[in-house]
Coordinates of C-alpha atoms in Angstrom, one line a residue:
M1 CA 13.6 11.3 7.4
N2 CA 13.0 8.0 9.2
E3 CA 9.3 7.7 9.9
Q4 CA 7.9 4.6 11.8
L5 CA 4.3 3.5 11.7
V6 CA 2.9 3.3 15.2
M7 CA 0.8 0.2 16.2
G8 CA -2.7 1.1 17.4
T9 CA -3.2 4.1 15.1
T10 CA -5.9 4.2 12.5
F11 CA -5.3 3.4 8.8
A12 CA -6.4 6.9 7.8
S13 CA -4.0 8.6 10.3
Q14 CA -1.2 6.5 8.9
L15 CA -1.9 7.6 5.4
S16 CA -2.0 11.2 6.5
R17 CA 1.3 10.7 8.3
I18 CA 2.9 9.1 5.2
N19 CA 1.6 11.9 3.0
N20 CA 3.3 14.5 5.2
V21 CA 6.6 12.6 5.0
N22 CA 6.3 12.4 1.2
A23 CA 5.6 16.1 1.0
I24 CA 8.8 16.8 3.0
N25 CA 10.8 14.3 0.9
S26 CA 9.7 16.0 -2.4
D27 CA 11.0 19.3 -1.1
V28 CA 14.5 17.9 -0.4
E29 CA 17.0 18.4 -3.2
G30 CA 16.4 15.8 -5.8
G31 CA 13.3 14.6 -4.0
A32 CA 11.2 14.3 -7.2
A33 CA 13.8 12.0 -8.8
R34 CA 14.2 9.8 -5.8
Y35 CA 12.6 6.4 -5.1
D36 CA 9.1 6.9 -3.7
P37 CA 8.6 4.6 -0.7
L38 CA 4.8 4.8 -0.8
Y39 CA 3.3 2.3 -3.1
T40 CA -0.5 2.3 -3.0
E41 CA -3.1 0.2 -4.7
F42 CA -6.9 0.4 -4.1
Y43 CA -9.0 -2.5 -5.4
L44 CA -12.5 -2.0 -6.6
T45 CA -14.0 -5.5 -6.4
R46 CA -17.6 -4.9 -7.2
V47 CA -17.1 -3.3 -10.6
R48 CA -17.7 -5.5 -13.6
P49 CA -15.0 -5.3 -16.4
D50 CA -17.5 -3.8 -18.8
E51 CA -18.1 -0.9 -16.4
A52 CA -14.5 -0.2 -15.5
E53 CA -13.8 2.4 -18.2
Q54 CA -17.0 4.3 -17.4
K55 CA -16.2 4.3 -13.7
L56 CA -12.6 5.5 -14.3
A57 CA -14.0 8.5 -16.3
N58 CA -15.5 9.8 -13.1
I59 CA -12.4 9.5 -11.0
D60 CA -9.6 12.1 -10.7
P61 CA -6.9 11.2 -13.2
K62 CA -4.2 11.6 -10.4
L63 CA -5.9 8.7 -8.6
Q64 CA -6.5 6.4 -11.5
S65 CA -2.9 5.1 -11.5
C66 CA -3.4 3.4 -8.1
L67 CA -6.8 1.9 -8.8
R68 CA -7.3 -1.8 -9.7
F69 CA -10.4 -3.7 -10.6
G70 CA -11.0 -7.2 -9.2
R71 CA -9.4 -8.9 -6.2
P72 CA -5.8 -8.3 -5.2
K73 CA -3.4 -11.1 -5.9
L74 CA -1.7 -10.9 -2.5
E75 CA 1.1 -13.4 -3.1
E76 CA 2.2 -11.4 -6.2
I77 CA 2.0 -8.1 -4.4
F78 CA 4.1 -9.3 -1.5
K79 CA 6.7 -10.8 -4.0
E80 CA 6.9 -7.5 -5.8
M81 CA 7.1 -5.4 -2.6
H82 CA 9.8 -7.7 -1.2
Q83 CA 11.9 -7.3 -4.3
L84 CA 11.4 -3.5 -4.2
C85 CA 12.5 -3.4 -0.6
K86 CA 15.6 -5.4 -1.3
T87 CA 16.5 -3.3 -4.4
H88 CA 16.2 0.0 -2.5
G89 CA 17.7 -1.2 0.8
D90 CA 14.5 -0.9 2.8
K91 CA 14.3 -3.1 5.9
H92 CA 10.7 -2.5 6.8
C93 CA 7.5 -2.6 4.7
A94 CA 4.2 -1.5 6.2
V95 CA 1.3 -3.4 5.0
L96 CA -1.9 -1.3 5.5
V97 CA -5.0 -3.4 4.8
C98 CA -8.7 -2.5 4.9
G99 CA -11.2 -5.0 3.5
P100 CA -13.0 -8.2 4.1
D101 CA -12.0 -10.4 7.1
A102 CA -10.7 -13.2 4.8
M103 CA -8.4 -10.8 2.9
I104 CA -7.1 -9.2 6.1
H105 CA -6.4 -12.8 7.4
D106 CA -4.5 -13.7 4.2
A107 CA -2.4 -10.5 4.3
R108 CA -1.7 -11.0 8.0
M109 CA -0.4 -14.6 7.3
L110 CA 1.7 -13.4 4.3
C111 CA 3.6 -10.8 6.4
P112 CA 5.7 -13.3 8.4
A113 CA 6.0 -15.6 5.3
W114 CA 7.6 -12.8 3.3
S115 CA 9.7 -11.4 6.2
T116 CA 13.0 -12.8 4.9
D117 CA 16.4 -11.6 3.6
G118 CA 16.5 -8.6 5.9
V119 CA 13.0 -7.3 5.0
K120 CA 10.3 -7.2 7.6
F121 CA 6.6 -6.8 6.6
E122 CA 4.7 -5.0 9.4
F123 CA 0.9 -5.6 9.4
H124 CA -1.7 -2.9 10.1
S125 CA -5.4 -3.3 9.5
E126 CA -8.7 -1.5 9.9
T127 CA -12.1 -2.9 9.4
F128 CA -15.2 -0.9 8.4
D129 CA -18.5 -2.6 9.1
Y130 CA -21.8 -1.2 7.7

């Protein structure tokens, strides 16, 4: 199934849409053994290293594999995603970002920089102010 992310939609609705596609894909013969095109990382930046283990104990184990502590190393993440796309023949990589303005700016700038070799990074962001 070829799903495209739509500009102007919310971050949460995109995740819901991707989840629906993944559920369908896992029902397809061999779906569980196939490459999963959804790669997700959530960074918890206000947790001190000595608190990390205690915080993880209170989080659903299914979610722990996508949690990271500290700030994301965006350049490394883009490099890894670019390689994964090339390896699996993906031509588009949606970058969904929610966070501080500086991080959003950095991710936005890295999208065209890493859009090479037939792989296009498509930027989508959402900001929550409180």
